[in-house]
Rosetta silent file (secondary structure, phi, psi, omega in degrees, C-alpha in Angstrom):
SEQUENCE: XXXXXXXXXXXXXXXXXXXXXXXXXXXXXXXXXXXXXXXXXXXXXXXXXXXXXXXXXXXXXXXXXXXXXXXXXXXXXXXXXXXXXXXXXXXXXXXXXXXXXXXXXXXXXXXXXXXXXXXXXXXXXXXXXXXXXXXXXXXXXXXXXXXXXXXXXXXXXXXXXXXXXXXXXXXXXXXXXXXXXXXXXXXXXXXXXXXXXXXXXXXXXXXXXXXXXXXXXXXXXXXXXXXXXXXXXXXXXXXXXXXXXXXXXXXXXXXXXXXXXXXXXXXXXXXXXXXXXXXXXXXXXXXXXXXXXXXXXXXXXXXXXXXXXXXXXXXXXXXXXXXXXXXXXXXXXX
SCORE:     score description
SCORE:     0.000 S_00000001
   1 L     0.000  -43.534 -178.880   93.993   48.820  276.449 S_00000001
   2 H   -68.028  -34.257  178.086   90.762   47.339  277.836 S_00000001
   3 H   -67.260  -35.843  177.863   88.726   50.246  276.438 S_00000001
   4 H   -66.688  -41.424  179.878   90.171   49.674  272.958 S_00000001
   5 H   -66.999  -36.821  178.925   89.274   45.996  273.069 S_00000001
   6 H   -67.348  -37.329  178.123   85.767   46.825  274.283 S_00000001
   7 H   -65.870  -40.723  179.208   85.284   49.290  271.388 S_00000001
   8 H   -64.479  -41.570  179.097   86.406   46.721  268.831 S_00000001
   9 H   -64.403  -40.349  179.159   84.011   44.131  270.225 S_00000001
  10 H   -64.909  -38.485  178.996   81.124   46.612  270.139 S_00000001
  11 H   -64.264  -42.584  178.731   81.911   47.521  266.498 S_00000001
  12 H   -63.369  -31.076 -178.082   81.918   43.857  265.458 S_00000001
  13 H   -77.370  -35.899 -175.116   78.550   43.431  267.133 S_00000001
  14 H   -94.129  -18.874 -175.158   76.840   46.499  265.595 S_00000001
  15 H   -56.609  -46.488  179.474   78.413   46.532  262.103 S_00000001
  16 H   -60.929  -29.662 -177.627   76.007   44.014  260.527 S_00000001
  17 H   -80.498  -32.297 -176.289   73.050   45.970  261.835 S_00000001
  18 H   -84.818  -35.897 -169.490   74.272   49.423  260.732 S_00000001
  19 H  -115.126    6.402  179.093   75.757   48.710  257.279 S_00000001
  20 L   -73.027  138.146  177.770   73.841   45.702  255.979 S_00000001
  21 L   -73.139  -29.107  178.993   72.017   46.249  252.621 S_00000001
  22 L  -103.096  148.332  178.614   69.268   43.812  253.730 S_00000001
  23 L   -61.094  143.508  177.218   67.266   44.201  256.917 S_00000001
  24 L   -70.110  131.766 -173.629   68.534   42.178  259.854 S_00000001
  25 H   -54.932  -39.000 -177.556   66.087   39.257  260.379 S_00000001
  26 H   -66.939  -32.861 -178.030   65.637   39.947  264.015 S_00000001
  27 H   -88.943  -31.312 -177.333   64.704   43.568  263.473 S_00000001
  28 H   -63.252  -34.637 -179.378   62.764   43.144  260.253 S_00000001
  29 L   -65.462  -27.528  178.809   60.201   41.051  261.990 S_00000001
  30 L   -95.283    6.651  178.694   59.524   43.921  264.356 S_00000001
  31 L    78.496   17.425 -178.393   59.450   46.476  261.486 S_00000001
  32 L  -108.163  123.203  179.391   62.783   48.004  262.508 S_00000001
  33 L  -119.115  136.207  179.438   65.342   48.624  259.759 S_00000001
  34 L   -56.901  147.355 -177.033   68.800   50.069  260.429 S_00000001
  35 H   -60.982  -44.981 -178.584   69.144   53.758  259.482 S_00000001
  36 H   -62.018  -38.399  179.837   72.063   53.239  257.094 S_00000001
  37 H   -66.796  -39.818  179.131   70.144   50.524  255.235 S_00000001
  38 H   -64.354  -42.933  179.486   67.094   52.760  254.859 S_00000001
  39 H   -63.904  -45.686 -178.579   69.178   55.653  253.505 S_00000001
  40 H   -63.108  -43.473 -179.685   71.082   53.429  251.087 S_00000001
  41 H   -63.728  -40.391  179.397   67.903   51.773  249.835 S_00000001
  42 H   -64.292  -41.540  179.571   66.182   55.144  249.310 S_00000001
  43 H   -65.292  -41.804  179.943   69.129   56.498  247.352 S_00000001
  44 H   -64.131  -43.039  179.825   69.302   53.428  245.137 S_00000001
  45 H   -67.838  -35.495  178.114   65.578   53.542  244.371 S_00000001
  46 H   -65.378  -42.851  179.358   65.728   57.297  243.661 S_00000001
  47 H   -65.184  -41.450  179.356   68.629   56.851  241.230 S_00000001
  48 H   -64.997  -40.305  179.067   66.885   53.995  239.446 S_00000001
  49 H   -65.308  -40.442  179.584   63.653   55.994  239.106 S_00000001
  50 H   -64.812  -41.479  178.504   65.525   58.993  237.709 S_00000001
  51 H   -64.228  -40.805  179.441   67.339   56.837  235.139 S_00000001
  52 H   -65.363  -37.907  179.077   64.066   55.206  234.095 S_00000001
  53 H   -65.308  -41.933  179.282   62.404   58.615  233.696 S_00000001
  54 H   -64.716  -40.692 -179.889   65.248   59.902  231.510 S_00000001
  55 H   -64.968  -40.266  178.898   65.137   56.785  229.343 S_00000001
  56 H   -65.421  -40.339  178.860   61.369   57.106  228.907 S_00000001
  57 H   -65.039  -40.627  178.899   61.678   60.798  227.947 S_00000001
  58 H   -64.712  -40.068  179.241   64.391   60.005  225.400 S_00000001
  59 H   -65.312  -40.156  179.462   62.280   57.227  223.887 S_00000001
  60 H   -65.559  -40.636  178.961   59.250   59.518  223.631 S_00000001
  61 H   -64.564  -41.155  179.122   61.308   62.250  221.954 S_00000001
  62 H   -66.158  -37.728  179.447   62.744   59.778  219.441 S_00000001
  63 H   -64.322  -40.095  179.144   59.265   58.406  218.733 S_00000001
  64 H   -67.272  -36.906  179.781   57.934   61.902  218.003 S_00000001
  65 H   -66.027  -25.798 -178.231   60.845   62.681  215.680 S_00000001
  66 L  -103.612   32.222  172.156   60.017   59.603  213.593 S_00000001
  67 L    71.538   32.326  175.317   56.376   60.490  213.061 S_00000001
  68 L    84.332    0.393 -179.201   54.894   58.740  216.082 S_00000001
  69 L   -90.861  136.728  179.742   56.376   55.355  215.236 S_00000001
  70 L   -80.021  -11.305 -178.399   58.180   53.470  217.966 S_00000001
  71 L   -80.278  140.665  177.761   60.386   51.738  215.396 S_00000001
  72 L   -81.507  144.582 -179.655   63.863   53.099  214.782 S_00000001
  73 L   -65.354  143.149  179.175   64.737   53.990  211.184 S_00000001
  74 E  -122.189  150.475  179.693   66.775   51.408  209.348 S_00000001
  75 L   -81.564  178.554 -177.404   69.040   51.762  206.355 S_00000001
  76 L   -64.633  -29.248 -179.152   68.704   49.841  203.101 S_00000001
  77 L   -86.224    8.533  176.423   71.054   47.125  204.380 S_00000001
  78 L    88.894   -9.480  179.323   68.839   46.500  207.424 S_00000001
  79 L   -78.582  157.973 -179.160   71.208   48.166  209.903 S_00000001
  80 E   -67.138  131.969 -178.417   70.016   50.814  212.300 S_00000001
  81 L   -91.750  120.884 -177.414   70.156   54.280  210.742 S_00000001
  82 L   -96.033  134.084  177.088   71.726   56.879  213.023 S_00000001
  83 L   -84.707  167.633  178.639   70.711   60.521  212.815 S_00000001
  84 L   -74.341  124.412 -179.954   73.035   63.478  213.128 S_00000001
  85 L  -100.018  125.593 -178.618   73.582   64.328  216.781 S_00000001
  86 L  -116.937  126.712  176.039   74.291   67.978  217.503 S_00000001
  87 L   -62.323  -26.085 -175.126   75.635   69.239  220.817 S_00000001
  88 L   -89.361    0.798  176.408   74.017   72.573  219.987 S_00000001
  89 L    76.587   21.166  179.820   70.532   71.128  219.649 S_00000001
  90 L   -84.882  119.835  178.789   70.188   71.911  215.937 S_00000001
  91 L  -121.943  106.227  178.669   67.629   69.642  214.338 S_00000001
  92 L   -58.380  134.056 -179.320   67.042   70.192  210.581 S_00000001
  93 L   -69.668  147.731  175.925   63.302   70.180  209.890 S_00000001
  94 L   -87.290  115.595 -175.726   61.841   67.359  207.866 S_00000001
  95 L  -104.296  148.592  177.733   60.334   68.936  204.751 S_00000001
  96 E  -130.419  156.489  176.669   57.831   67.442  202.348 S_00000001
  97 L   -84.356  178.022 -178.084   56.566   68.423  198.914 S_00000001
  98 L   -62.678  -28.787  179.999   52.970   69.196  198.048 S_00000001
  99 L   -86.041    3.476  176.739   52.341   65.577  197.155 S_00000001
 100 L    92.576   -7.800  178.469   53.556   64.439  200.582 S_00000001
 101 L   -77.184  156.348 -176.001   56.903   62.978  199.446 S_00000001
 102 E   -69.745  140.655  177.554   60.073   63.880  201.286 S_00000001
 103 L   -75.857  124.816 -169.859   62.043   66.945  200.110 S_00000001
 104 L   -99.997   -8.619 -172.146   65.360   65.663  198.809 S_00000001
 105 L  -101.627  133.664  175.034   67.376   68.846  198.183 S_00000001
 106 L   -96.301  -22.498 -174.841   69.661   70.520  200.713 S_00000001
 107 L   -78.042  -16.070  173.961   70.905   73.283  198.388 S_00000001
 108 L  -154.095  158.772 -174.969   67.473   74.950  198.224 S_00000001
 109 L  -113.022  166.615 -178.945   64.178   74.743  200.090 S_00000001
 110 H   -56.133  -33.834 -179.538   60.544   74.605  198.935 S_00000001
 111 H   -76.036   -6.716  175.734   60.099   78.322  199.629 S_00000001
 112 H   -89.248   -9.183 -176.519   63.010   79.089  197.265 S_00000001
 113 L   -81.639  161.666 -179.243   61.208   77.570  194.275 S_00000001
 114 L  -164.489  168.848  173.973   59.185   79.566  191.752 S_00000001
 115 L  -104.991  120.311 -176.225   57.637   79.506  188.297 S_00000001
 116 L   -68.674  143.839  176.716   59.706   81.452  185.784 S_00000001
 117 L   -88.174   95.450 -177.554   58.043   84.174  183.726 S_00000001
 118 L   -83.480    1.043  179.731   58.847   83.015  180.205 S_00000001
 119 L   -85.593   -1.488 -178.818   56.743   85.778  178.647 S_00000001
 120 L   -62.972  148.395 -179.078   59.505   88.349  179.157 S_00000001
 121 L   -69.924  117.805 -178.433   60.828   90.060  176.008 S_00000001
 122 L   -84.874  -10.224 -173.482   63.960   88.187  174.923 S_00000001
 123 L  -101.860    5.344  179.124   64.972   90.737  172.292 S_00000001
 124 L   -60.209  142.454  179.634   65.519   93.776  174.498 S_00000001
 125 L  -149.327  134.708  176.374   68.837   95.502  173.942 S_00000001
 126 L   -91.264  118.807 -179.818   70.452   98.554  175.471 S_00000001
 127 L   -75.154  119.258 -178.967   72.034  100.676  172.750 S_00000001
 128 L   -72.392  127.816  179.430   75.497  101.767  173.949 S_00000001
 129 L  -123.104  -51.543  179.476   75.990  105.524  173.725 S_00000001
 130 L   -71.311  151.996  179.945   78.273  106.676  176.521 S_00000001
 131 H   -54.113  -41.976  177.656   81.949  105.630  176.331 S_00000001
 132 H   -62.087  -35.137  178.482   81.684  103.276  179.380 S_00000001
 133 H   -66.542  -42.559  179.581   78.717  101.558  177.740 S_00000001
 134 H   -64.495  -39.341  177.810   80.581  101.087  174.463 S_00000001
 135 H   -63.137  -44.003  179.554   83.587   99.684  176.320 S_00000001
 136 H   -63.430  -41.313 -178.007   81.386   97.226  178.208 S_00000001
 137 H   -63.740  -46.554 -177.051   79.596   96.179  175.024 S_00000001
 138 H   -74.707  -25.245  173.406   82.726   95.482  173.034 S_00000001
 139 H   -64.654  -43.264  178.617   84.372   93.649  175.909 S_00000001
 140 H   -65.706  -43.755 -179.756   81.445   91.228  175.945 S_00000001
 141 H   -63.212  -31.160  179.535   81.495   90.870  172.156 S_00000001
 142 H   -68.689  -20.064  179.257   85.203   90.070  172.256 S_00000001
 143 H   -82.113  -12.312 -177.692   84.399   87.025  174.403 S_00000001
 144 H   -68.941  -37.981 -176.871   82.144   85.535  171.712 S_00000001
 145 H   -61.773  -53.663  177.572   85.054   84.495  169.468 S_00000001
 146 H   -63.064  -29.290  177.323   86.855   82.233  171.998 S_00000001
 147 H   -62.550  -44.596 -179.794   83.468   80.834  173.042 S_00000001
 148 H   -68.030  -33.766  178.529   82.761   79.682  169.494 S_00000001
 149 H   -68.855  -42.114 -176.478   86.262   78.225  169.147 S_00000001
 150 H   -75.652  -44.985 -167.181   86.072   76.244  172.371 S_00000001
 151 H  -109.640  -28.370 -178.137   82.461   75.044  172.395 S_00000001
 152 L    51.324 -113.245 -179.186   80.984   75.453  168.886 S_00000001
 153 L  -103.745   16.513  177.755   77.562   73.703  169.214 S_00000001
 154 L   -84.947   79.407 -170.614   78.231   71.958  172.547 S_00000001
 155 H   -66.505  -38.025 -178.499   75.646   74.051  174.346 S_00000001
 156 H   -64.533  -42.256  178.123   75.562   72.117  177.625 S_00000001
 157 H   -66.109  -38.870  177.065   79.311   72.459  178.102 S_00000001
 158 H   -64.535  -38.110  179.128   79.115   76.142  177.227 S_00000001
 159 H   -62.834  -37.647  178.309   76.295   76.577  179.761 S_00000001
 160 H   -60.450  -48.386  179.438   78.505   75.088  182.474 S_00000001
 161 H   -66.666  -42.123 -178.081   81.273   77.603  181.801 S_00000001
 162 H   -59.480  -43.037 -176.297   78.830   80.478  181.323 S_00000001
 163 H   -72.560  -29.806  175.867   77.127   79.893  184.689 S_00000001
 164 H   -66.456  -28.378  177.705   80.424   79.703  186.588 S_00000001
 165 H   -85.884  -41.968 -175.698   81.170   83.206  185.270 S_00000001
 166 H   -67.004  -22.108 -179.323   77.637   84.617  185.479 S_00000001
 167 H   -81.798   -6.370 -177.055   77.364   83.745  189.188 S_00000001
 168 H   -78.727  -48.462 -173.626   80.331   85.969  190.101 S_00000001
 169 H   -57.698  -42.658 -179.946   79.010   89.568  189.608 S_00000001
 170 H   -61.239  -39.979  179.518   76.027   89.226  191.936 S_00000001
 171 H   -68.663  -42.829  179.775   78.213   87.883  194.716 S_00000001
 172 H   -66.171  -48.092  179.689   80.881   90.555  194.258 S_00000001
 173 H   -62.656  -43.779  178.777   78.362   93.406  193.998 S_00000001
 174 H   -62.973  -39.975  179.019   76.348   92.141  196.963 S_00000001
 175 H   -63.879  -44.975 -178.776   79.498   91.752  199.054 S_00000001
 176 H   -67.918  -38.136  176.173   80.731   95.268  198.289 S_00000001
 177 H   -67.700  -34.132  177.026   77.309   96.795  198.984 S_00000001
 178 H   -63.109  -47.365  179.037   77.185   94.821  202.227 S_00000001
 179 H   -65.106  -37.839  177.762   80.537   96.231  203.338 S_00000001
 180 H   -63.248  -41.828  178.724   79.467   99.729  202.271 S_00000001
 181 H   -62.482  -40.839  178.117   76.286   99.428  204.326 S_00000001
 182 H   -68.721  -40.852 -175.342   78.302   98.414  207.389 S_00000001
 183 H   -69.699  -34.653 -175.369   80.952  101.053  206.838 S_00000001
 184 H  -105.142    3.001  178.174   78.526  103.930  206.339 S_00000001
 185 L    55.175   51.689 -176.795   75.784  102.802  208.740 S_00000001
 186 L  -140.423  159.152  176.865   73.135  102.935  206.026 S_00000001
 187 L   -75.213  166.574 -178.892   70.494  100.746  204.395 S_00000001
 188 L  -109.166   -2.615 -176.961   71.010   99.188  200.968 S_00000001
 189 L    71.593   13.638 -179.225   67.500   99.564  199.581 S_00000001
 190 L    88.911    0.224 -174.811   67.309   95.780  199.234 S_00000001
 191 H   -74.329  -27.197  175.696   70.067   95.640  196.627 S_00000001
 192 H   -60.324  -50.661 -179.305   72.332   93.406  198.696 S_00000001
 193 H   -64.835  -39.560 -178.614   69.670   90.729  198.772 S_00000001
 194 H   -62.198  -43.202 -178.831   68.716   91.276  195.122 S_00000001
 195 H   -71.340  -36.929  177.489   72.295   90.761  193.901 S_00000001
 196 H   -69.439  -33.635  174.037   72.856   87.739  196.125 S_00000001
 197 H   -61.315  -40.883  178.576   69.594   86.255  194.825 S_00000001
 198 H   -62.236  -44.839  179.790   70.971   86.690  191.317 S_00000001
 199 H   -62.420  -42.343  179.644   74.215   84.915  192.245 S_00000001
 200 H   -66.261  -38.950  178.521   72.323   82.036  193.861 S_00000001
 201 H   -63.626  -41.733  178.011   70.014   81.715  190.864 S_00000001
 202 H   -65.483  -36.307  177.987   72.980   81.500  188.489 S_00000001
 203 H   -65.955  -35.875  177.073   74.547   78.853  190.720 S_00000001
 204 H   -66.904  -31.457  172.519   71.349   76.820  190.524 S_00000001
 205 H   -59.127  -44.205  179.907   71.638   76.995  186.730 S_00000001
 206 H   -62.794  -45.497  179.425   75.059   75.403  187.105 S_00000001
 207 H   -60.909  -32.734  179.451   73.752   72.667  189.428 S_00000001
 208 H   -70.116  -47.375 -176.630   71.051   71.923  186.856 S_00000001
 209 H   -74.239  -14.308  171.888   73.361   71.607  183.853 S_00000001
 210 L   -67.271  -21.513  175.505   75.691   69.363  185.839 S_00000001
 211 L   -81.522  -12.517 -178.054   72.886   66.808  185.517 S_00000001
 212 L   -98.508  -40.950 -178.160   72.991   67.244  181.733 S_00000001
 213 L  -147.394  151.825  177.126   76.742   67.212  181.041 S_00000001
 214 L  -109.543  133.242 -177.969   79.970   66.743  182.965 S_00000001
 215 L   -69.555  145.180  175.684   82.903   69.107  182.321 S_00000001
 216 L   -79.125  170.096 -174.372   86.103   67.710  180.870 S_00000001
 217 H   -63.286  -38.580 -178.539   89.411   68.227  182.638 S_00000001
 218 H   -73.388  -26.492  175.257   90.459   71.101  180.390 S_00000001
 219 H   -70.913  -37.438  175.162   87.086   72.771  180.901 S_00000001
 220 H   -63.123  -41.056  178.115   87.602   72.585  184.662 S_00000001
 221 H   -64.873  -38.684  178.295   91.020   74.165  184.211 S_00000001
 222 H   -64.929  -40.501  177.531   89.496   76.874  182.051 S_00000001
 223 H   -62.709  -42.230  179.926   86.858   77.584  184.721 S_00000001
 224 H   -60.344  -44.982 -179.861   89.560   77.823  187.377 S_00000001
 225 H   -69.970  -43.772 -178.036   91.530   80.364  185.357 S_00000001
 226 H   -64.015  -41.480 -179.026   88.477   82.329  184.213 S_00000001
 227 H   -66.902  -40.892  178.747   87.035   82.591  187.709 S_00000001
 228 H   -61.168  -43.514 -179.178   90.338   83.758  189.193 S_00000001
 229 H   -72.450  -46.592 -173.195   90.744   86.476  186.576 S_00000001
 230 H   -67.482  -41.243 -179.428   87.090   87.510  186.363 S_00000001
 231 H   -59.118  -49.976 -177.526   86.460   87.774  190.098 S_00000001
 232 H   -68.340  -38.992  179.460   89.383   90.112  190.682 S_00000001
 233 H   -65.422  -43.291 -179.512   88.741   92.137  187.520 S_00000001
 234 H   -69.871  -34.090  176.762   85.061   92.630  188.367 S_00000001
 235 H   -58.602  -48.136  179.185   85.935   93.473  191.966 S_00000001
 236 H   -66.733  -41.324 -179.365   88.193   96.301  190.819 S_00000001
 237 H   -62.653  -39.859 -178.987   85.693   97.435  188.164 S_00000001
 238 H   -69.146  -36.045  176.384   82.849   97.658  190.686 S_00000001
 239 H   -66.238  -39.653 -176.890   84.991   99.699  193.065 S_00000001
 240 H   -75.918  -44.436 -175.653   86.008  102.052  190.248 S_00000001
 241 L  -155.193   94.880  178.635   82.626  102.406  188.482 S_00000001
 242 H   -59.093  -33.478 -179.033   79.478  100.518  189.540 S_00000001
 243 H   -66.797  -36.301  175.649   77.584  101.871  186.518 S_00000001
 244 H   -68.762  -41.774 -177.395   80.159  100.353  184.170 S_00000001
 245 H   -63.351  -45.649  179.991   80.161   97.059  186.098 S_00000001
 246 H   -67.958  -35.866  178.432   76.382   96.684  185.988 S_00000001
 247 H   -65.459  -40.115  178.171   76.266   97.650  182.300 S_00000001
 248 H   -59.805  -44.300  179.389   78.877   95.020  181.523 S_00000001
 249 H   -66.795  -36.451  176.736   76.771   92.367  183.266 S_00000001
 250 H   -58.561  -44.241  178.228   73.687   93.579  181.417 S_00000001
 251 H   -70.411  -33.647  176.846   75.421   92.974  178.070 S_00000001
 252 H   -63.671  -38.803  177.510   76.781   89.648  179.341 S_00000001
 253 H   -70.408  -33.360  174.179   73.229   88.563  180.130 S_00000001
 254 H   -60.065  -42.129  179.352   72.091   89.671  176.668 S_00000001
 255 H   -67.410  -34.804  177.571   74.694   87.330  175.227 S_00000001
 256 H   -65.282  -40.982  177.042   73.487   84.564  177.557 S_00000001
 257 H   -59.514  -43.347  179.255   69.928   85.011  176.272 S_00000001
 258 H   -63.671  -41.328 -179.135   71.235   84.682  172.715 S_00000001
 259 H   -63.514  -43.388  179.825   73.223   81.528  173.590 S_00000001
 260 H   -71.580  -26.478  174.024   70.237   79.820  175.169 S_00000001
 261 H   -65.450  -41.430  175.840   68.099   80.802  172.177 S_00000001
 262 H   -64.527  -37.601  176.699   70.554   78.924  169.947 S_00000001
 263 H   -59.975  -45.382  179.072   70.383   76.003  172.356 S_00000001
 264 H   -62.551  -40.085  179.632   66.585   75.946  172.008 S_00000001
 265 H   -61.304  -41.984  179.783   66.806   76.046  168.220 S_00000001
 266 H   -69.835  -31.726  175.594   69.039   72.949  168.154 S_00000001
 267 H   -67.982  -42.257  179.942   66.693   71.155  170.539 S_00000001
 268 H   -68.817  -32.167 -179.753   63.686   71.962  168.365 S_00000001
 269 L   -81.189   -6.653 -179.724   65.547   70.900  165.218 S_00000001
 270 L    82.779    5.921  178.257   66.461   67.544  166.755 S_00000001
 271 L   -67.757  -35.438  176.452   70.216   68.212  166.578 S_00000001
 272 L  -114.983  136.450 -178.547   70.368   67.741  170.357 S_00000001
 273 L   -66.974  131.991  179.762   68.273   65.070  172.061 S_00000001
 274 L   -87.740   78.231 -175.136   65.410   66.506  174.093 S_00000001
 275 L   -73.967  165.842  175.881   65.961   64.336  177.162 S_00000001
 276 E   -60.698  148.286 -178.698   63.763   64.361  180.289 S_00000001
 277 L   -68.125  142.317  175.275   64.333   67.332  182.578 S_00000001
 278 L   -60.638  149.002 -178.169   66.591   66.752  185.601 S_00000001
 279 H   -61.075  -35.660 -179.375   64.708   66.259  188.874 S_00000001
 280 H   -64.327  -35.133  178.654   66.415   69.275  190.434 S_00000001
 281 H   -70.889  -38.709  179.581   65.056   71.504  187.647 S_00000001
 282 H   -61.412  -41.986 -178.972   61.526   70.146  188.031 S_00000001
 283 H   -76.122  -38.757 -175.108   61.499   70.994  191.733 S_00000001
 284 H   -69.837  -43.300 -178.763   63.338   74.333  191.501 S_00000001
 285 L   -99.228    6.926 -179.743   61.198   75.833  188.711 S_00000001
 286 L    54.855   46.898  179.503   58.024   73.872  189.605 S_00000001
 287 L   -81.457  160.175  175.287   57.950   72.263  186.190 S_00000001
 288 L   -61.656  155.492 -177.739   55.539   69.448  185.251 S_00000001
 289 L   -62.267  -26.004 -178.944   56.708   65.939  186.076 S_00000001
 290 L   -98.933   21.146 -178.580   57.007   65.149  182.343 S_00000001
 291 L   -63.362  151.864 -179.750   59.074   68.273  181.537 S_00000001
 292 E  -113.981  175.892 -179.675   61.875   67.944  178.991 S_00000001
 293 H   -59.559  -34.823  178.428   65.269   69.576  178.539 S_00000001
 294 H   -59.520  -39.388  178.188   63.702   72.147  176.235 S_00000001
 295 H   -65.141  -37.305  179.513   61.493   73.359  179.115 S_00000001
 296 H   -66.109  -46.627  179.693   64.550   73.709  181.342 S_00000001
 297 H   -61.861  -35.847 -179.883   66.467   75.773  178.783 S_00000001
 298 H   -64.472  -42.351 -179.202   63.413   77.989  178.306 S_00000001
 299 H   -74.592  -32.909  176.159   63.154   78.875  182.012 S_00000001
 300 H   -65.295  -41.994  177.216   66.906   79.388  182.317 S_00000001
 301 H   -61.124  -39.452  177.969   66.784   81.779  179.359 S_00000001
 302 H   -63.264  -39.690  176.726   63.936   83.661  181.077 S_00000001
 303 H   -60.040  -44.516 -178.791   66.067   83.974  184.224 S_00000001
 304 H   -63.942  -36.321  178.315   68.932   85.435  182.201 S_00000001
 305 H   -65.094  -37.506  177.363   66.581   87.965  180.610 S_00000001
 306 H   -68.118  -39.869  176.474   65.476   89.106  184.062 S_00000001
 307 H   -64.015  -36.375  175.454   69.092   89.448  185.197 S_00000001
 308 H   -56.904  -48.929 -177.896   69.736   91.498  182.065 S_00000001
 309 H   -64.946  -41.426 -177.413   66.981   93.940  182.997 S_00000001
 310 H   -63.190  -43.188 -176.770   68.057   94.217  186.651 S_00000001
 311 H   -74.028  -38.102  174.223   71.662   95.079  185.803 S_00000001
 312 H   -64.233  -37.666  177.515   70.781   97.576  183.074 S_00000001
 313 H   -63.411  -43.129  178.487   68.324   99.147  185.545 S_00000001
 314 H   -63.303  -40.477  178.277   71.046   99.395  188.208 S_00000001
 315 H   -65.729  -40.397  178.407   73.411  101.037  185.729 S_00000001
 316 H   -61.241  -36.682  178.222   70.711  103.524  184.688 S_00000001
 317 H   -60.015  -44.821  178.832   70.243  104.520  188.338 S_00000001
 318 H   -66.923  -39.033  179.673   73.912  105.442  188.583 S_00000001
 319 H   -64.567  -27.480  179.138   73.818  107.299  185.245 S_00000001
 320 L   -85.549    8.957  176.774   70.952  109.419  186.583 S_00000001
 321 L    77.777   14.664 -179.786   73.121  110.530  189.497 S_00000001
 322 L  -104.221  172.317  178.094   71.224  108.479  192.081 S_00000001
 323 L  -111.892  151.129 -178.839   72.333  105.759  194.469 S_00000001
 324 H   -59.561  -36.629 -176.384   71.048  102.209  194.566 S_00000001
 325 H   -65.821  -18.677 -179.550   70.016  102.549  198.196 S_00000001
 326 H   -90.538   -2.587  179.873   67.577  105.318  197.256 S_00000001
 327 L  -123.936  124.861 -179.046   65.738  103.109  194.738 S_00000001
 328 L   -57.209  133.647  179.559   63.857   99.963  195.834 S_00000001
 329 L   -75.773  145.644  178.112   65.509   96.823  194.535 S_00000001
 330 L   -78.192   71.591 -179.601   63.453   94.442  192.348 S_00000001
 331 L   -67.756  141.174  179.104   63.429   91.616  194.876 S_00000001
 332 L    68.150   21.281 -178.632   61.974   88.352  193.648 S_00000001
 333 L   -83.449  100.173 -178.563   62.075   89.555  190.032 S_00000001
 334 L  -118.102    0.000    0.000   62.062   86.257  188.101 S_00000001
């Protein structure tokens, strides 16, 4: 009992010296600090220094991301603008144009832009001789009648529907060649990329004409039905006969060239207002800042003429008993 009481008294006497956060006055004057206080103080100072270092590193990183400025970006309403935070550390690069202004498009990058070759022959035509060619030709011609009934001289609306259909074959052909390459452990000769480039280019045509005209509800419904039917039909056709599928697209592109030629004629005649070119078209085709709608239609028509040549060329390769993978694809053919 007496030993327990003696231990309690000793603890009460030593506790302030062992566990005090501040040095005991009597010991501090002699330069003696309790061990527990020294350890606690060292840990607290170490934690504070580490936190300060992390905060400084974060501030420096944020300053570098904003072009060396210590100010945080603010929105138009004066509130602080928050960037996208990614757990995976993905930081989209900040791109600028040649004039130093910020690149505004997410759907394509500066290295995807080009100047269209408008000197290409617009009157080229493949004369159908073989039965598959004649079938492809007349299938395309049969689509002209409903086009004239639906759209007549509303060229912008027709362009919207045309591009939703024209962007399908490249994607379907590229996808099937991609699967074939994986399945057979073989190269594609660049044709996967060439066909996907064609599909992406046609989609950019659509994004451009959306700045010119907006589809009506029945046109959206027509696109929905046409895409559902056309995708599956072209998928089966490409599996059955790639030479027929490419020939069909070649004739479809010939018809597109003709449609855009009519569009140009109405623009030149003043029937359709020659409005300023959409900003997306100026950046994508590297057009002059004062470009007009007529310039946009001209480069789109040139694109369609190039797609015409590529698909007729692909069909000719198959007719000659060769495979696409054995012939270099015309990559970057604009």
